[in-house]
Amino acid sequence: MADLIRFTLDGEEVEARAGETIWEVANGRGLVIPHLCHKPAPGYRPDGNCRACMVEVDGERTLVASCIREPVDGMVVTTNSARATSARKMVVEMLLADQPEREAAHDRSSHLWDMAEANGVTESRLPTLEAERIPLLDDSHVAMRVNLDACIQCGLCVRACREVQVNDVIGMAGRGHDAYPVFDFDDPMGASTCVACGECVQACPTGALMPATVVDAAQVGDSRDYDREVESVCPFCGVGCQVSLKVKDNKVVYVEGINGPANEGRLCVKGRFGFDYIHHDHRLTKPLIRREDAPAKGLNVDPDNWQEVFREASWDEALDFAANGLKGRGREVAGFGSAKCTNEEAYLFQKFIRQGFGHNNVDHCTRLCHASSVAALLENVGSGAVTATFNEIENADVAIVIGANPVENHPVAATYFKQFAKRGGKLIVMDPRGQALKRHATHMLQFRPGADVSMLNAIMHVIVEEGLYDQQYIEGYTENWDAEKAHLADYAPERMAEICGIDAETLRAVARDFATAKAGMIFWGMGVSQHIHGTDNSRCLISLALMCGHVGRPGTGLHPLRGQNNVQGASDAGLIPMFLPDYQSVMDDGVRSAFTEVWGSGDFSNEKGLTVTEIMDAVHTGDIKAMYVLGENPAMSDPDVEHARDALAKLDHLVVQDIFLTETANYADVILPASAFAEKSGTVTNTNRQVQMGRPAVTPPGEAREDWAITTELARRCGMAWDYKSPADVFAEMKRNMRSLENITWDRLDRENAVTYPSLSPEDPGQAIVFGDGFPRPEGRARFTPASVIAPDDVPDAEYPMILTTGRQLEHWHTGSMTRRSAVLDAVEPEANCSLHPSTLRQLGVDPGGHVRLTTKRGSVVVMARADRAVAPDMVFLPFAYVEAAANILTNSALDPYGKIPEFKFSAVRVEKAESGALAAE
Ligand SMILES: Nc1nc2c(c(=O)[nH]1)N[C@H]1C(S)=C(S)[C@@H](COP(=O)(O)OP(=O)(O)OC[C@H]3O[C@@H](n4cnc5c(=O)[nH]c(N)nc54)[C@H](O)[C@@H]3O)O[C@H]1N2
Ligand SMILES: Nc1nc2c(c(=O)[nH]1)N[C@H]1C(S)=C(S)[C@@H](COP(=O)(O)OP(=O)(O)OC[C@H]3O[C@@H](n4cnc5c(=O)[nH]c(N)nc54)[C@H](O)[C@@H]3O)O[C@H]1N2
Ligand SMILES: [Mo]
């Protein structure tokens, strides 16, 4: 390569690439130059402020900071000269002078002490700071401790907060020796706008910022005091951050992000501080069977006091009981599998229903999630997965984020989006709510809920009208353009402005920005998918990308941000009523026989099975009488949940396999205690199509067992000759009929932690971008499917004049089963809440923090109300994590006809000031 730089390092001729620093070249050769303010991790820019990495350069009067200095041709660098080593030693000695003694240090294993050792320094000969100048300790945050007496002003926490996570909470106050990090305007950390991602804690080299779990009451701690470190994957969202779990005495003591392909070391509050749900004393530790004298099935079991309803049973008894209630019932059985479990577990679950009961009544939470997006993608692109990883935004010029709130729901992906905007990328945010990305957006389109098709069609109308589309791409790679073009003629922005609430000029500006960019991406979420016209919404996004040629190149692509840690994998593994693994149709005889051959079993139904909501309806009609629910909580997550709860109560036989006694388990006849993610091995697939290895860090509590092992035992007792010894056996079987797993083996994943599919060879880490040379559709062409405007199902009227929208908050996971049992997350967000515009609250006569009653055609809840200007005055936003004010009592179960997804994002609602004492009476 032409631009290699040749220089001398400690007497040896070496080469550097353009932009590489002396420190990096040395490090690449195995020589670690001491360093403190420098963090050799993705996203951290060198700062050269601590002088701990000084080296000597021939011909230069002063020593240079190797972390920031780039070599030039012919430069002679000496790292180990007497002058350099004594200077580095002096730097460390000066820093140690102000530190607590090592034995009394907040973190006696901090990087600073390692570096002191590396420099041969054990104590300082220099005077210590006068005590009154040592700033106070700050223990105001539940998850982190600030010990400013250990701060060396290296600024890593500022870079972590501002540049890596782009949260802008930490800054430096004071000058010189008196400089210290502050939160917002020098607020206590716990009272600041800190979102507790903990990036600063992970970056801090001295123990000035630490996880609270590592420091004891006397503020003394040791971050290396653990028995082992286990590399695995975060169990929460579809980003799939790789983590290192630090384990002591069979407990996870703290968590750090490691360099996975999606997260590059970063984590959010749940991944870093939300792990302790696995140690909660509500964990199920023994199989439970409903007592003969139990009260009628209902939402009446307290996890602290379950003995009135259930009795403990041996595994043998419970498995026999579970199997006997399912066996031989054929079509009366249905199963909900789990996107919280592994690929192997998802595969076994769908096989259990298909092989064991001869039909396809098996589904999972994808139905409530991106089912409509997947329907549109399969229809028009030929594949349901993302066409590019979210990290590709690094190569984009423009990006649309629509109906997704990644700052709270995919927080680590959001760090890349914010960095993109910071370096000048045009970020276009489309959301009825003024969500957190607004601050970083070039255009914020706060449009009317449910009006996506009108807005997107108007934008596409402009692209056609102004001739901004990519004719060559359209001709080369698509079909049905003429129909789309003709259809769009009716959607002039001037007309659509009335429906979507965004003025024509803004729609035109957005159209121009997106269409004329070199590389554009589209990210979307539940605001797009959870509508009766969710599939149409996605069709519009696909058409928009196609007409601009924004697919298949670096910095382009379609990316529905997948939700659960393994919803991509569970769908790939066939946990869907229409599809076997890899989206192969159950209606295709050849496909079914390929599977039955591997399974060594007879044929099963060639009809699509029932979906999540259809299964609940079929219970009411008496067609389904028994269910096996694995790692899902439909008694909280289904729309119009009273209908779902009544269905669960009506079942003859309900088997629930979970880690907690959930609301759904309340209705169970038998409960099988499973192991949590950190207690089992298996692979998971994230939103980026990255298949990653999950490893057990601790053993399950009591008699709890791994999910795959429980399903296998149950299958045997239902008459299937299953003989898996480990998840690796299951993975090997999956590969036989899943082309997506070509070149990906269990051993490879165990070695490499992650491989992206498709992977083209055993060495290929996988393709971040797909469809550069055509689509998996007839003639390799993607399709334009025109979409027309359809109103939401349950529109406001005089009785229910406002709009209810439901969704999520940063700290809580769905139905709260895990996060309300995590000490940190529950402490930060302990109470059921909704958000309304301050003017609406004023009109209702409710103070922020007071209570409101929300009523829809389905039911009513009372909940604390927050004032939030981001919410439109005629709307109320309600998260669905709280059983005491369950959002789904209110939601509408009307379905999108293609994806069969319910309209979680739109209901007509009446909001009233709650009568005093209403909460207690509920
Ligand atoms: N903290 C946390 N993170 C999570 C989860 C969690 O429970 N908690 N769940 C995970 C799962 S499974 C999923 S699927 C993802 C979901 O992640 P998101 O898709 O971000 O989920 P939501 O918060 O439900 O909705 C996203 C946005 O849609 C907007 N919206 C509402 N109505 C409309 C509309 O009509 N049109 C448009 N365009 N937008 C609208 C809302 O204002 C909201 O900002 O999050 C995952 N991550
Ligand atoms: N109103 C409203 N409702 C919604 C949505 C919305 O936006 N608004 N969003 C919908 C969406 S996108 C989704 S994805 C669904 C999610 O709906 P669900 O999947 O029903 O919700 P979770 O709370 O994630 O349920 C996961 C369950 O798995 C258990 N679990 C965790 N780990 C393990 C494990 O390793 N093994 C076993 N066996 N169990 C485990 C947990 O304790 C929990 O009970 O909710 C949907 N419902
Ligand atoms: Mo989801």
GROMACS .gro file of N, CA, C and O in nm, residues 645-689:
model
  180
  645ARG      N    1  -5.729  -1.298   2.889
  645ARG     CA    2  -5.730  -1.361   3.023
  645ARG      C    3  -5.848  -1.457   3.036
  645ARG      O    4  -5.833  -1.567   3.092
  646ASP      N    5  -5.964  -1.416   2.983
  646ASP     CA    6  -6.079  -1.506   2.988
  646ASP      C    7  -6.050  -1.635   2.911
  646ASP      O    8  -6.091  -1.743   2.951
  647ALA      N    9  -5.978  -1.619   2.798
  647ALA     CA   10  -5.944  -1.737   2.719
  647ALA      C   11  -5.852  -1.829   2.801
  647ALA      O   12  -5.873  -1.950   2.809
  648LEU      N   13  -5.752  -1.770   2.865
  648LEU     CA   14  -5.659  -1.852   2.944
  648LEU      C   15  -5.735  -1.925   3.055
  648LEU      O   16  -5.707  -2.042   3.087
  649ALA      N   17  -5.833  -1.857   3.114
  649ALA     CA   18  -5.909  -1.918   3.223
  649ALA      C   19  -5.997  -2.032   3.171
  649ALA      O   20  -6.027  -2.127   3.243
  650LYS      N   21  -6.036  -2.020   3.046
  650LYS     CA   22  -6.130  -2.118   2.990
  650LYS      C   23  -6.062  -2.249   2.948
  650LYS      O   24  -6.129  -2.352   2.932
  651LEU      N   25  -5.929  -2.243   2.929
  651LEU     CA   26  -5.858  -2.363   2.881
  651LEU      C   27  -5.875  -2.480   2.977
  651LEU      O   28  -5.876  -2.463   3.099
  652ASP      N   29  -5.884  -2.602   2.921
  652ASP     CA   30  -5.884  -2.723   3.004
  652ASP      C   31  -5.748  -2.744   3.067
  652ASP      O   32  -5.735  -2.799   3.175
  653HIS      N   33  -5.644  -2.707   2.990
  653HIS     CA   34  -5.510  -2.743   3.033
  653HIS      C   35  -5.411  -2.639   2.984
  653HIS      O   36  -5.399  -2.615   2.864
  654LEU      N   37  -5.342  -2.574   3.078
  654LEU     CA   38  -5.244  -2.472   3.040
  654LEU      C   39  -5.109  -2.504   3.106
  654LEU      O   40  -5.099  -2.513   3.228
  655VAL      N   41  -5.010  -2.522   3.021
  655VAL     CA   42  -4.873  -2.546   3.068
  655VAL      C   43  -4.795  -2.417   3.049
  655VAL      O   44  -4.788  -2.365   2.937
  656VAL      N   45  -4.738  -2.360   3.155
  656VAL     CA   46  -4.659  -2.238   3.143
  656VAL      C   47  -4.516  -2.267   3.186
  656VAL      O   48  -4.493  -2.325   3.292
  657GLN      N   49  -4.423  -2.230   3.102
  657GLN     CA   50  -4.281  -2.250   3.132
  657GLN      C   51  -4.216  -2.113   3.135
  657GLN      O   52  -4.205  -2.046   3.033
  658ASP      N   53  -4.177  -2.068   3.254
  658ASP     CA   54  -4.125  -1.932   3.268
  658ASP      C   55  -4.024  -1.932   3.383
  658ASP      O   56  -4.002  -2.034   3.448
  659ILE      N   57  -3.966  -1.815   3.405
  659ILE     CA   58  -3.873  -1.803   3.518
  659ILE      C   59  -3.942  -1.741   3.639
  659ILE      O   60  -3.891  -1.747   3.750
  660PHE      N   61  -4.060  -1.679   3.616
  660PHE     CA   62  -4.137  -1.620   3.726
  660PHE      C   63  -4.282  -1.668   3.720
  660PHE      O   64  -4.329  -1.711   3.615
  661LEU      N   65  -4.351  -1.651   3.830
  661LEU     CA   66  -4.494  -1.680   3.832
  661LEU      C   67  -4.565  -1.557   3.774
  661LEU      O   68  -4.611  -1.468   3.847
  662THR      N   69  -4.571  -1.551   3.643
  662THR     CA   70  -4.623  -1.434   3.573
  662THR      C   71  -4.775  -1.427   3.582
  662THR      O   72  -4.840  -1.521   3.629
  663GLU      N   73  -4.832  -1.319   3.529
  663GLU     CA   74  -4.977  -1.306   3.523
  663GLU      C   75  -5.035  -1.424   3.444
  663GLU      O   76  -5.140  -1.477   3.479
  664THR      N   77  -4.965  -1.466   3.339
  664THR     CA   78  -5.011  -1.580   3.260
  664THR      C   79  -5.006  -1.709   3.342
  664THR      O   80  -5.098  -1.791   3.339
  665ALA      N   81  -4.900  -1.723   3.420
  665ALA     CA   82  -4.886  -1.843   3.503
  665ALA      C   83  -4.997  -1.851   3.607
  665ALA      O   84  -5.030  -1.959   3.655
  666ASN      N   85  -5.056  -1.737   3.641
  666ASN     CA   86  -5.172  -1.737   3.729
  666ASN      C   87  -5.281  -1.833   3.682
  666ASN      O   88  -5.358  -1.884   3.761
  667TYR      N   89  -5.290  -1.851   3.551
  667TYR     CA   90  -5.398  -1.932   3.494
  667TYR      C   91  -5.354  -2.076   3.466
  667TYR      O   92  -5.431  -2.155   3.411
  668ALA      N   93  -5.229  -2.108   3.501
  668ALA     CA   94  -5.173  -2.237   3.460
  668ALA      C   95  -5.230  -2.353   3.540
  668ALA      O   96  -5.273  -2.338   3.654
  669ASP      N   97  -5.226  -2.471   3.477
  669ASP     CA   98  -5.253  -2.595   3.550
  669ASP      C   99  -5.121  -2.652   3.599
  669ASP      O  100  -5.118  -2.719   3.701
  670VAL      N  101  -5.017  -2.624   3.525
  670VAL     CA  102  -4.885  -2.669   3.569
  670VAL      C  103  -4.781  -2.566   3.524
  670VAL      O  104  -4.789  -2.514   3.413
  671ILE      N  105  -4.686  -2.538   3.613
  671ILE     CA  106  -4.583  -2.439   3.584
  671ILE      C  107  -4.446  -2.507   3.589
  671ILE      O  108  -4.411  -2.571   3.688
  672LEU      N  109  -4.371  -2.491   3.481
  672LEU     CA  110  -4.240  -2.555   3.473
  672LEU      C  111  -4.131  -2.448   3.490
  672LEU      O  112  -4.127  -2.352   3.413
  673PRO      N  113  -4.048  -2.461   3.592
  673PRO     CA  114  -3.948  -2.357   3.622
  673PRO      C  115  -3.828  -2.364   3.528
  673PRO      O  116  -3.758  -2.464   3.522
  674ALA      N  117  -3.807  -2.257   3.454
  674ALA     CA  118  -3.701  -2.257   3.352
  674ALA      C  119  -3.579  -2.181   3.400
  674ALA      O  120  -3.584  -2.109   3.500
  675SER      N  121  -3.472  -2.195   3.326
  675SER     CA  122  -3.352  -2.118   3.359
  675SER      C  123  -3.352  -1.990   3.278
  675SER      O  124  -3.402  -1.985   3.165
  676ALA      N  125  -3.297  -1.885   3.336
  676ALA     CA  126  -3.289  -1.756   3.268
  676ALA      C  127  -3.176  -1.761   3.166
  676ALA      O  128  -3.096  -1.855   3.162
  677PHE      N  129  -3.169  -1.657   3.084
  677PHE     CA  130  -3.072  -1.657   2.976
  677PHE      C  131  -2.929  -1.678   3.027
  677PHE      O  132  -2.851  -1.754   2.968
  678ALA      N  133  -2.895  -1.613   3.137
  678ALA     CA  134  -2.758  -1.621   3.187
  678ALA      C  135  -2.728  -1.756   3.252
  678ALA      O  136  -2.620  -1.777   3.306
  679GLU      N  137  -2.826  -1.846   3.247
  679GLU     CA  138  -2.807  -1.977   3.309
  679GLU      C  139  -2.806  -2.091   3.208
  679GLU      O  140  -2.813  -2.207   3.246
  680LYS      N  141  -2.800  -2.055   3.078
  680LYS     CA  142  -2.807  -2.164   2.980
  680LYS      C  143  -2.721  -2.134   2.858
  680LYS      O  144  -2.682  -2.020   2.836
  681SER      N  145  -2.696  -2.238   2.780
  681SER     CA  146  -2.622  -2.211   2.656
  681SER      C  147  -2.716  -2.218   2.538
  681SER      O  148  -2.817  -2.289   2.540
  682GLY      N  149  -2.681  -2.143   2.436
  682GLY     CA  150  -2.763  -2.140   2.316
  682GLY      C  151  -2.732  -2.017   2.235
  682GLY      O  152  -2.668  -1.924   2.284
  683THR      N  153  -2.779  -2.019   2.109
  683THR     CA  154  -2.750  -1.906   2.022
  683THR      C  155  -2.874  -1.817   2.008
  683THR      O  156  -2.986  -1.863   2.024
  684VAL      N  157  -2.848  -1.689   1.980
  684VAL     CA  158  -2.955  -1.593   1.956
  684VAL      C  159  -2.917  -1.509   1.834
  684VAL      O  160  -2.798  -1.494   1.805
  685THR      N  161  -3.018  -1.455   1.766
  685THR     CA  162  -2.992  -1.377   1.646
  685THR      C  163  -3.050  -1.237   1.664
  685THR      O  164  -3.168  -1.223   1.692
  686ASN      N  165  -2.968  -1.136   1.647
  686ASN     CA  166  -3.013  -1.000   1.674
  686ASN      C  167  -3.072  -0.933   1.550
  686ASN      O  168  -3.082  -0.995   1.443
  687THR      N  169  -3.106  -0.807   1.565
  687THR     CA  170  -3.171  -0.733   1.457
  687THR      C  171  -3.081  -0.723   1.333
  687THR      O  172  -3.128  -0.708   1.221
  688ASN      N  173  -2.950  -0.731   1.353
  688ASN     CA  174  -2.853  -0.722   1.243
  688ASN      C  175  -2.829  -0.854   1.170
  688ASN      O  176  -2.737  -0.863   1.090
  689ARG      N  177  -2.905  -0.958   1.200
  689ARG     CA  178  -2.881  -1.094   1.148
  689ARG      C  179  -2.752  -1.154   1.204
  689ARG      O  180  -2.689  -1.238   1.140
   0.00000   0.00000   0.00000
